[in-house]
Coordinates of C-alpha atoms in Angstrom, one line a residue:
X1 CA -15.6 -3.2 18.8
X2 CA -14.1 -6.2 20.7
X3 CA -12.6 -9.0 18.6
X4 CA -15.4 -11.5 19.5
X5 CA -18.0 -9.1 18.1
X6 CA -16.1 -8.8 14.8
X7 CA -16.7 -12.5 14.1
X8 CA -20.4 -12.0 14.9
X9 CA -20.5 -9.0 12.6
X10 CA -18.8 -11.0 9.8
X11 CA -21.4 -13.8 10.2
X12 CA -24.3 -11.4 10.1
X13 CA -22.8 -9.8 7.0
X14 CA -22.5 -13.1 5.3
X15 CA -26.1 -13.8 5.9
X16 CA -27.2 -10.4 4.6
X17 CA -25.1 -10.7 1.4
X18 CA -26.3 -14.2 0.7
X19 CA -29.9 -13.0 0.5
X20 CA -31.4 -13.5 -3.0
X21 CA -31.7 -10.6 -5.3
X22 CA -32.3 -10.2 -9.1
X23 CA -29.3 -9.0 -11.1
X24 CA -29.8 -5.5 -12.5
X25 CA -28.5 -3.3 -15.3
X26 CA -27.4 0.3 -14.4
X27 CA -26.3 2.8 -17.1
X28 CA -26.1 6.5 -17.3
X29 CA -24.3 9.7 -18.4
X30 CA -22.2 12.4 -16.7
X31 CA -22.5 16.0 -17.6
X32 CA -21.7 19.5 -16.3
X33 CA -22.6 23.0 -17.4
X34 CA -18.9 23.8 -17.7
X35 CA -17.9 20.8 -19.9
X36 CA -21.0 19.1 -21.2
X37 CA -20.4 15.4 -21.5
X38 CA -17.5 14.4 -19.2
X39 CA -15.0 11.6 -19.7
X40 CA -13.0 10.1 -16.9
X41 CA -15.5 10.6 -14.1
X42 CA -15.6 7.7 -11.5
X43 CA -19.1 6.7 -10.7
X44 CA -19.5 4.6 -7.5
X45 CA -22.6 2.9 -6.1
X46 CA -22.9 1.2 -2.7
X47 CA -26.0 -0.7 -1.5
X48 CA -27.4 0.0 1.9
X49 CA -25.9 -2.1 4.6
X50 CA -23.3 -3.5 2.3
X51 CA -19.5 -3.2 2.7
X52 CA -19.0 -3.6 -1.1
X53 CA -18.9 -0.7 -3.5
X54 CA -18.5 -0.9 -7.3
X55 CA -17.0 1.8 -9.5
X56 CA -17.0 2.4 -13.3
X57 CA -15.6 5.3 -15.3
X58 CA -17.4 7.4 -17.9
X59 CA -16.1 7.2 -21.5
X60 CA -15.4 9.9 -24.1
X61 CA -19.2 10.4 -24.6
X62 CA -19.8 10.7 -20.8
X63 CA -21.5 7.4 -20.7
X64 CA -21.0 4.7 -18.1
X65 CA -22.3 1.1 -17.6
X66 CA -22.0 -1.2 -14.7
X67 CA -21.3 -4.8 -15.6
X68 CA -24.4 -6.8 -16.2
X69 CA -25.2 -9.0 -13.2
X70 CA -22.9 -7.1 -10.8
X71 CA -25.7 -5.2 -9.0
X72 CA -28.8 -6.6 -7.4
X73 CA -32.1 -4.9 -6.7
X74 CA -32.1 -2.4 -3.8
X75 CA -31.3 1.1 -2.6
X76 CA -27.9 2.5 -3.5
X77 CA -25.9 5.6 -2.6
X78 CA -24.1 7.2 -5.5
X79 CA -20.7 8.9 -5.3
X80 CA -18.4 10.4 -7.9
X81 CA -14.7 11.4 -8.2
X82 CA -13.8 14.1 -10.7
X83 CA -11.2 16.6 -9.4
X84 CA -12.7 20.1 -9.5
X85 CA -16.3 18.8 -9.5
X86 CA -18.9 17.4 -7.1
X87 CA -22.4 16.1 -7.4
X88 CA -25.0 18.8 -8.0
X89 CA -27.0 17.2 -5.2
X90 CA -26.9 14.0 -3.2
X91 CA -28.0 11.1 -5.4
X92 CA -29.5 7.7 -4.7
X93 CA -30.4 4.9 -7.1
X94 CA -33.2 2.5 -6.6
X95 CA -32.8 -0.6 -8.7
X96 CA -36.0 -2.6 -9.3
X97 CA -37.0 -5.1 -11.9
X98 CA -36.1 -3.1 -15.0
X99 CA -32.9 -1.7 -16.4
X100 CA -32.1 1.8 -15.0
X101 CA -30.6 4.7 -16.8
X102 CA -29.6 7.8 -14.8
X103 CA -28.3 11.3 -15.5
X104 CA -25.5 12.4 -13.2
X105 CA -25.0 16.2 -13.1
X106 CA -21.8 17.8 -11.7
X107 CA -21.0 21.3 -10.6
X108 CA -17.7 23.0 -9.8
X109 CA -16.5 22.3 -6.3
X110 CA -16.1 25.1 -3.8
X111 CA -13.1 23.4 -2.1
X112 CA -10.6 22.1 -4.6
X113 CA -7.9 21.6 -1.9
X114 CA -10.0 18.9 -0.2
X115 CA -9.8 16.9 -3.4
X116 CA -6.1 17.0 -4.1
X117 CA -3.9 13.9 -3.7
X118 CA -0.4 14.1 -2.2
X119 CA 1.0 14.0 -5.7
X120 CA -1.0 17.1 -6.6
X121 CA 0.2 18.9 -3.5
X122 CA 3.8 18.0 -4.5
X123 CA 3.1 19.5 -7.9
X124 CA 1.5 22.6 -6.4
X125 CA 3.8 23.5 -3.5
X126 CA 6.7 25.8 -4.4
X127 CA 10.2 24.7 -3.3
X128 CA 13.2 22.6 -4.5
X129 CA 13.3 18.9 -4.8
X130 CA 15.5 18.7 -1.7
X131 CA 13.1 20.8 0.4
X132 CA 10.2 18.5 -0.6
X133 CA 12.1 15.2 -0.3
X134 CA 11.5 14.8 3.5
X135 CA 7.8 14.9 2.9
X136 CA 7.7 11.5 1.4
X137 CA 8.0 10.2 5.0
X138 CA 4.9 12.1 6.0
X139 CA 2.7 10.1 3.6
X140 CA 3.1 7.0 5.8
X141 CA 0.7 8.4 8.4
X142 CA -1.4 11.2 6.8
X143 CA -2.1 13.3 3.8
X144 CA -0.4 16.6 3.1
X145 CA -3.8 18.4 3.5
X146 CA -3.2 18.4 7.3
X147 CA 0.1 20.2 6.7
X148 CA -1.0 22.8 4.2
X149 CA -4.2 23.7 6.1
X150 CA -2.2 24.3 9.4
X151 CA -1.3 27.8 10.6
X152 CA 2.0 26.9 12.4
X153 CA 5.0 29.1 11.8
X154 CA 8.5 27.6 11.6
X155 CA 9.1 27.7 15.3
X156 CA 5.7 26.2 16.2
X157 CA 6.3 23.4 13.7
X158 CA 9.5 22.2 15.5
X159 CA 7.8 20.5 18.5
X160 CA 5.1 19.1 16.2
X161 CA 7.8 17.4 14.1
X162 CA 9.6 16.2 17.2
X163 CA 6.4 14.6 18.4
X164 CA 5.7 13.0 15.0
X165 CA 9.1 11.4 15.0
X166 CA 8.2 9.4 18.1
X167 CA 5.1 7.7 16.6
X168 CA 5.6 4.1 15.5
X169 CA 5.9 3.2 11.8
X170 CA 2.6 1.4 12.2
X171 CA 0.5 4.4 13.0
X172 CA -2.6 5.7 11.2
X173 CA -4.9 8.6 12.1
X174 CA -7.5 6.0 13.3
X175 CA -5.0 4.2 15.5
X176 CA -2.0 6.3 16.8
X177 CA 0.8 4.3 18.4
X178 CA 4.0 5.7 20.1
X179 CA 7.4 4.1 20.2
X180 CA 8.6 2.9 23.6
X181 CA 12.3 3.5 22.7
X182 CA 12.8 7.2 21.8
X183 CA 13.9 7.9 18.3
X184 CA 16.8 10.3 17.7
X185 CA 16.2 13.2 15.4
X186 CA 18.6 15.5 13.5
X187 CA 17.8 19.0 14.9
X188 CA 19.2 20.8 11.9
X189 CA 17.3 18.7 9.4
X190 CA 14.1 19.1 11.4
X191 CA 14.4 22.9 11.6
X192 CA 15.0 23.1 7.8
X193 CA 11.9 21.1 7.2
X194 CA 9.9 23.2 9.7
X195 CA 11.0 26.4 7.9
X196 CA 10.0 25.0 4.6
X197 CA 6.5 23.8 5.8
X198 CA 5.8 27.3 7.1
X199 CA 6.1 28.6 3.6
X200 CA 3.5 26.3 2.1
X201 CA 0.8 26.3 4.8
X202 CA -1.6 29.1 6.0
X203 CA 0.7 30.6 8.5
X204 CA 1.0 33.8 6.5
X205 CA -2.7 34.3 5.6
X206 CA -6.0 32.7 4.9
X207 CA -5.1 31.7 1.3
X208 CA -2.3 29.8 -0.2
X209 CA 0.2 31.9 -2.2
X210 CA 0.5 29.4 -5.0
X211 CA -1.9 27.9 -7.5
X212 CA -3.3 24.5 -6.9
X213 CA -2.4 22.1 -9.7
X214 CA -4.3 18.9 -10.6
X215 CA -3.7 15.9 -12.8
X216 CA -6.0 15.3 -15.8
X217 CA -8.9 13.0 -15.4
X218 CA -8.6 9.5 -16.9
X219 CA -9.2 9.1 -20.6
X220 CA -9.1 6.4 -23.3
X221 CA -7.8 3.1 -21.9
X222 CA -7.5 4.6 -18.4
X223 CA -11.3 4.5 -18.2
X224 CA -11.7 0.8 -19.1
X225 CA -11.8 -0.7 -15.6
X226 CA -14.2 -1.9 -12.9
X227 CA -13.1 -1.3 -9.3
X228 CA -14.5 -3.0 -6.2
X229 CA -13.8 -1.8 -2.7
X230 CA -14.5 -3.8 0.4
X231 CA -14.9 -1.8 3.6
X232 CA -13.5 -3.4 6.7
X233 CA -15.8 -3.9 9.7
X234 CA -13.8 -1.4 11.8
X235 CA -12.2 1.9 10.7
X236 CA -9.1 1.0 12.8
X237 CA -8.2 -1.9 10.5
X238 CA -5.2 -1.1 8.3
X239 CA -4.7 -3.7 5.5
X240 CA -1.0 -3.5 4.6
X241 CA 0.1 -6.6 2.6
X242 CA -2.6 -8.3 0.6
X243 CA -2.5 -11.6 -1.3
X244 CA -5.0 -14.0 -2.9
X245 CA -4.9 -17.6 -1.9
X246 CA -6.9 -20.1 -4.0
X247 CA -8.3 -22.9 -1.9
X248 CA -10.4 -25.2 -4.1
X249 CA -13.4 -23.2 -5.3
X250 CA -12.6 -20.3 -3.0
X251 CA -10.3 -17.4 -3.6
X252 CA -9.8 -15.8 -0.2
X253 CA -7.9 -12.5 0.2
X254 CA -5.6 -12.6 3.1
X255 CA -4.1 -9.4 4.6
X256 CA -1.8 -8.2 7.4
X257 CA -3.3 -5.6 9.7
X258 CA -0.7 -2.9 10.2
X259 CA -1.9 -1.6 13.5
X260 CA -3.6 -4.5 15.2
X261 CA -2.5 -8.1 16.0
X262 CA -4.7 -9.9 13.5
X263 CA -4.2 -11.8 10.3
X264 CA -7.3 -11.0 8.2
X265 CA -9.2 -13.0 5.6
X266 CA -11.7 -11.4 3.2
X267 CA -14.4 -13.4 1.3
X268 CA -14.8 -11.4 -1.9
X269 CA -18.3 -12.6 -2.8
X270 CA -19.9 -11.4 0.4
X271 CA -17.4 -8.9 1.9
X272 CA -17.2 -10.9 5.1
X273 CA -14.0 -10.5 7.1
X274 CA -12.6 -13.0 9.5
X275 CA -9.7 -12.1 11.8
X276 CA -7.3 -14.6 13.4
X277 CA -5.7 -13.1 16.5
X278 CA -1.9 -13.1 16.8
X279 CA -0.8 -13.4 20.4
X280 CA 0.5 -10.2 21.9
X281 CA 4.0 -10.9 23.2
X282 CA 5.0 -7.4 24.3
X283 CA 2.2 -5.6 26.1
X284 CA 2.5 -1.9 26.0
X285 CA 4.4 -1.9 22.7
X286 CA 2.8 -1.0 19.3
X287 CA 0.8 -3.8 17.7
X288 CA 0.4 -4.8 14.1
X289 CA 2.3 -6.7 11.4
X290 CA 3.8 -5.7 8.1
X291 CA 5.2 -8.2 5.6
X292 CA 2.9 -11.2 4.7
X293 CA 4.6 -14.0 2.7
X294 CA 3.9 -17.6 1.8
X295 CA 6.3 -20.6 2.3
X296 CA 6.7 -23.5 -0.1
X297 CA 3.9 -25.4 1.7
X298 CA 1.4 -22.5 1.3
X299 CA 1.5 -21.4 4.9
X300 CA 1.5 -17.7 5.7
X301 CA 4.2 -15.8 7.6
X302 CA 4.0 -12.5 9.3
X303 CA 6.7 -10.1 10.4
X304 CA 5.5 -8.8 13.8
X305 CA 7.1 -5.3 13.9
X306 CA 7.4 -4.0 17.5
X307 CA 5.8 -7.1 18.9
X308 CA 9.0 -8.7 17.5
X309 CA 9.7 -12.1 16.1
X310 CA 7.9 -14.0 13.3
X311 CA 4.6 -15.8 13.1
X312 CA 3.7 -18.8 10.9
X313 CA 0.0 -19.5 10.2
X314 CA -0.9 -23.0 9.3
X315 CA -3.5 -22.9 6.6
X316 CA -5.0 -26.3 7.5
X317 CA -5.4 -25.9 11.3
X318 CA -5.8 -22.0 11.3
X319 CA -3.3 -21.9 14.1
X320 CA -0.2 -19.8 14.7
X321 CA 3.3 -20.8 15.6
X322 CA 5.3 -17.9 17.1
X323 CA 9.1 -17.7 16.8
X324 CA 10.1 -15.2 19.5
X325 CA 13.4 -13.4 19.8
X326 CA 15.7 -14.4 22.7
X327 CA 15.7 -11.8 25.6
X328 CA 19.2 -10.6 24.8
X329 CA 18.1 -9.4 21.4
X330 CA 14.6 -8.3 22.3
X331 CA 15.1 -4.7 23.5
X332 CA 12.7 -1.8 23.3
X333 CA 13.9 -0.7 19.9
X334 CA 13.7 -4.1 18.2
X335 CA 11.3 -4.6 15.3
X336 CA 10.9 -7.0 12.4
X337 CA 9.2 -5.5 9.3
X338 CA 10.2 -8.2 6.7
X339 CA 10.0 -12.0 6.5
X340 CA 11.1 -14.3 3.6
X341 CA 10.2 -18.0 4.0
X342 CA 10.1 -18.9 0.3
X343 CA 13.4 -20.9 0.5
X344 CA 12.8 -22.5 3.9
X345 CA 12.4 -26.0 2.2
X346 CA 16.0 -25.7 1.0
X347 CA 17.8 -25.3 4.4
X348 CA 15.2 -24.8 7.0
X349 CA 16.0 -21.1 7.4
X350 CA 13.7 -18.0 7.2
X351 CA 15.1 -14.5 6.6
X352 CA 14.0 -11.3 8.4
X353 CA 15.5 -8.0 9.5
X354 CA 16.4 -6.0 12.5
X355 CA 15.1 -2.5 11.7
X356 CA 16.8 -0.7 14.6
X357 CA 20.3 -2.0 13.8
X358 CA 20.0 -1.9 10.0
X359 CA 20.7 -5.6 9.9
X360 CA 19.6 -8.9 8.4
X361 CA 18.5 -11.7 10.6
X362 CA 18.0 -15.4 9.9
X363 CA 15.8 -17.9 11.8
X364 CA 16.5 -21.6 12.1
X365 CA 12.9 -22.9 12.1
X366 CA 13.9 -26.2 13.8
X367 CA 15.8 -24.7 16.7
X368 CA 14.2 -21.3 16.9
X369 CA 17.6 -19.6 17.0
X370 CA 18.3 -16.3 15.2
X371 CA 21.5 -15.1 13.6
X372 CA 22.3 -11.5 12.9
X373 CA 24.2 -10.4 9.8
X374 CA 25.3 -6.8 9.2
X375 CA 25.5 -6.4 5.4
X376 CA 26.9 -2.9 5.8
X377 CA 29.6 -3.5 8.3
X378 CA 32.4 -3.0 5.7
X379 CA 31.0 0.5 4.9
X380 CA 31.2 1.9 8.4
X381 CA 28.3 3.8 9.9
X382 CA 28.6 7.0 7.9
X383 CA 25.1 6.9 6.6
X384 CA 21.7 5.4 7.1
X385 CA 20.8 2.0 5.7
X386 CA 17.6 -0.1 6.0
X387 CA 17.3 -3.7 4.7
X388 CA 13.7 -3.9 3.5
X389 CA 11.9 -5.7 0.7
X390 CA 13.2 -9.3 0.5
X391 CA 13.2 -12.2 -2.0
X392 CA 15.0 -15.6 -2.0
X393 CA 16.3 -17.6 -4.9
X394 CA 16.4 -21.4 -5.4
X395 CA 19.4 -21.7 -3.1
X396 CA 17.7 -19.6 -0.4
X397 CA 20.2 -16.8 -1.1
X398 CA 18.6 -13.6 0.1
X399 CA 18.1 -10.5 -2.1
X400 CA 17.0 -7.3 -0.3
X401 CA 16.5 -3.6 -0.9
X402 CA 18.5 -1.0 1.0
X403 CA 15.6 1.3 1.6
X404 CA 17.8 3.8 3.4
X405 CA 20.3 4.0 0.6
X406 CA 20.7 3.0 -3.1
X407 CA 21.5 -0.6 -3.4
X408 CA 20.2 -4.1 -4.0
X409 CA 21.9 -6.5 -1.6
X410 CA 22.6 -10.2 -1.6
X411 CA 23.5 -12.5 1.3
X412 CA 24.9 -15.9 0.4
X413 CA 22.9 -18.6 2.3
X414 CA 26.0 -20.8 2.9
X415 CA 28.7 -18.3 3.7
X416 CA 26.6 -15.3 4.8
X417 CA 28.8 -13.1 2.7
X418 CA 27.0 -9.9 1.7
X419 CA 27.3 -8.1 -1.6
X420 CA 25.9 -4.7 -2.5
X421 CA 24.9 -3.6 -6.1
X422 CA 24.4 0.1 -6.3
X423 CA 21.4 1.2 -8.4
X424 CA 22.2 3.4 -11.4
X425 CA 20.3 6.2 -9.9
X426 CA 21.7 7.7 -6.7
X427 CA 19.5 8.2 -3.5
X428 CA 17.0 5.9 -5.1
X429 CA 15.8 4.2 -1.8
X430 CA 14.7 0.9 -3.3
X431 CA 11.7 -0.6 -1.5
X432 CA 9.6 -3.7 -2.1
X433 CA 10.5 -6.5 -4.6
X434 CA 9.6 -9.7 -6.2
X435 CA 11.7 -12.4 -8.0
X436 CA 10.3 -14.0 -11.1
X437 CA 11.0 -17.4 -12.6
X438 CA 13.5 -15.9 -15.1
X439 CA 15.8 -14.6 -12.4
X440 CA 14.7 -11.0 -12.7
X441 CA 14.3 -9.1 -9.4
X442 CA 11.6 -6.4 -9.9
X443 CA 11.5 -3.5 -7.4
X444 CA 10.6 0.1 -7.0
X445 CA 13.0 3.0 -6.5
X446 CA 10.7 4.9 -4.1
X447 CA 12.6 8.2 -3.8
X448 CA 13.7 8.2 -7.5
X449 CA 10.1 7.7 -8.8
X450 CA 11.1 4.7 -10.8
X451 CA 10.4 1.0 -11.5
X452 CA 13.5 -1.2 -11.8
X453 CA 14.8 -4.7 -12.6
X454 CA 18.0 -6.4 -11.4
X455 CA 19.1 -9.6 -13.3
X456 CA 20.5 -11.8 -10.7
X457 CA 22.4 -13.8 -13.4
X458 CA 24.1 -10.9 -15.2
X459 CA 24.0 -8.5 -12.3
X460 CA 22.7 -5.8 -14.7
X461 CA 20.0 -3.1 -13.9
X462 CA 17.2 -1.6 -15.9
X463 CA 15.2 1.4 -14.8
X464 CA 12.0 3.1 -16.0
X465 CA 10.5 6.4 -14.8
X466 CA 7.0 6.4 -13.5
X467 CA 4.9 8.3 -16.0
X468 CA 3.5 10.7 -13.4
X469 CA 5.9 12.8 -11.4
X470 CA 5.7 12.4 -7.6
X471 CA 4.2 8.9 -7.8
X472 CA 6.7 7.4 -5.4
X473 CA 5.9 3.8 -6.1
X474 CA 5.9 1.6 -3.0
X475 CA 5.8 -1.9 -4.6
X476 CA 5.7 -3.6 -8.0
X477 CA 4.4 -6.9 -9.3
X478 CA 5.1 -8.6 -12.7
X479 CA 2.1 -10.4 -14.1
X480 CA 1.8 -13.4 -16.4
X481 CA 1.8 -11.1 -19.4
X482 CA 5.1 -9.5 -18.4
X483 CA 3.4 -6.2 -17.5
X484 CA 4.3 -4.4 -14.3
X485 CA 1.7 -3.2 -11.7
X486 CA 2.5 -0.7 -9.1
X487 CA 1.0 1.8 -6.6
X488 CA 1.9 4.0 -3.7
X489 CA 0.9 6.4 -1.0
X490 CA 0.8 9.6 -3.1
X491 CA -1.3 9.6 -6.3
X492 CA -4.4 7.4 -5.7
X493 CA -3.5 5.8 -9.0
X494 CA -2.6 2.2 -10.0
X495 CA 0.1 2.0 -12.6
X496 CA 0.1 -0.7 -15.3
X497 CA 3.3 -0.6 -17.3
X498 CA 4.7 -2.5 -20.2
X499 CA 8.5 -2.5 -19.9
X500 CA 9.0 -3.7 -23.5
X501 CA 7.0 -0.9 -25.2
X502 CA 7.2 1.7 -22.5
X503 CA 3.4 2.2 -22.7
X504 CA 1.5 2.7 -19.5
X505 CA -2.1 2.9 -18.2
X506 CA -3.0 4.7 -14.9
X507 CA -6.3 3.8 -13.2
X508 CA -7.6 6.5 -10.8
X509 CA -9.1 5.0 -7.6
X510 CA -12.5 6.1 -6.3
X511 CA -11.3 7.3 -2.9
X512 CA -8.0 8.5 -1.3
X513 CA -6.0 5.2 -1.2
X514 CA -2.8 4.7 0.7
X515 CA -1.3 1.7 -1.1
X516 CA 1.4 -0.4 0.3
X517 CA 2.0 -4.0 -1.0
X518 CA 0.3 -4.9 -4.3
X519 CA -0.7 -8.3 -5.6
X520 CA -1.8 -9.6 -9.0
X521 CA -4.0 -12.6 -9.4
X522 CA -2.8 -14.3 -12.6
X523 CA -5.6 -16.9 -12.6
X524 CA -8.1 -14.5 -14.1
X525 CA -8.2 -13.1 -17.7
X526 CA -7.5 -10.3 -17.7
X527 CA -5.5 -10.4 -14.6
X528 CA -6.9 -8.9 -11.3
X529 CA -5.0 -6.3 -9.2
X530 CA -5.4 -6.2 -5.4
X531 CA -4.2 -3.8 -2.8
X532 CA -5.1 -2.6 0.7
X533 CA -6.1 0.9 1.5
X534 CA -3.9 1.2 4.6
X535 CA -5.4 4.5 5.8
X536 CA -8.9 3.9 4.4
X537 CA -9.8 0.6 6.1
X538 CA -10.6 -1.1 2.8
X539 CA -9.3 -3.6 0.3
X540 CA -9.3 -2.7 -3.4
X541 CA -9.9 -5.1 -6.4
X542 CA -9.2 -3.6 -9.8
X543 CA -10.3 -5.5 -12.9
X544 CA -9.1 -4.1 -16.2
X545 CA -11.5 -4.6 -19.2
X546 CA -8.6 -5.3 -21.6

């Protein structure tokens, strides 16, 4: 669909969703012959011609109830998620003028493998932690099901992996993009991975040689949630960073599109999506943006990845200002994944990164000039580093995560002196981050399966294990109640964690959900969690009931 048509589609959708309809009540129960009443089954309904689906979870008695007033009269398709089970037969729901109660019957699935998350494949596949470790990169583009169902032997896997390495970071199955500058690969590491993958797929026969393991269904507090999903108007859209911006009576959800040059805006009441085109500055190079951040004036900034440079979106005029790189810096390998404009009002400078050269960059907004700072120069080039998640303090000093290594970094805004603070856990690969008002830098340790905090005043760390193995959290957000919210590309679960008590809640999502950046809207009570489904062309709103 061409961009112009997307705006038309959004307008038609708005009209459809605004049509009057009487609020309805929908309740029911979930049972199976194997278990009787079933707790922890996700029940989803989606009205015909609507991009919005609503999900609730059955309680200990197998009962479920959709919030009063959430659904209107009409014809709905019903879906479920309960690992190991599927609907006895396709089910539809017609809501009329009276309350409706339905009986949902499940049967054992004939294809358990099709229901497994990446976390469950990690649990199931034999092998050492070091053998499995490279697979955390594969989740960026696709699920492990593609790997384990393949029939490649080790030698056949080699050219496949070589080809995979040349795809751009911002690639999805719906929108594949190749790098212009070839990426170097370590042949020895690649062949080790190929040999391992050939032991866990179907190259040796029609069945896997290991037992498929699954996580338990939600229970207790994990079931007390309402989840809303907003389908995008095109399957190629990949919401990466998502944030809510309140504008008077409106609470729009803004998102970066990881594979196309648009800044997106979702209207939650109708599901209508508006896209604001970002100019393409490097034709023939991969498109799409990653980091989406707000400056002190409320304007939004995008890091433009392989299109390079930064973009500022004026929230009043709805127009972009592009800050391009000078030609001498803008080679075929250049990309900017991060942007941090929060301290721009202090000194007029905005932070970003140079992914190819493992460096920090700083933009002077007034002149458009960029500086490059190598925070790892004093270490030599003996290992890979990758400045990634960024935050700025009141002095516009930069804090960043070394996603290639195991450190939190700081760059002094006045002297440009870098300092590295190694995480307590080695090979942790810290990823995205946020800085709260108390001077606590919250971040994830992606490869270590941990949430963590760095106190920028005392320079002390704290770490907490994610309760589910192989979660590999991508991002974390501290809410107004001091609880932490996280998600990632592996488990299809949203983690809610209290660092004081160590107690956690994990909410299973209705569909396979590749989560990147997470956002919590503190203006609601309870708070509301938002994230994009990067591979599923949808945005997720999660509302806990306590």
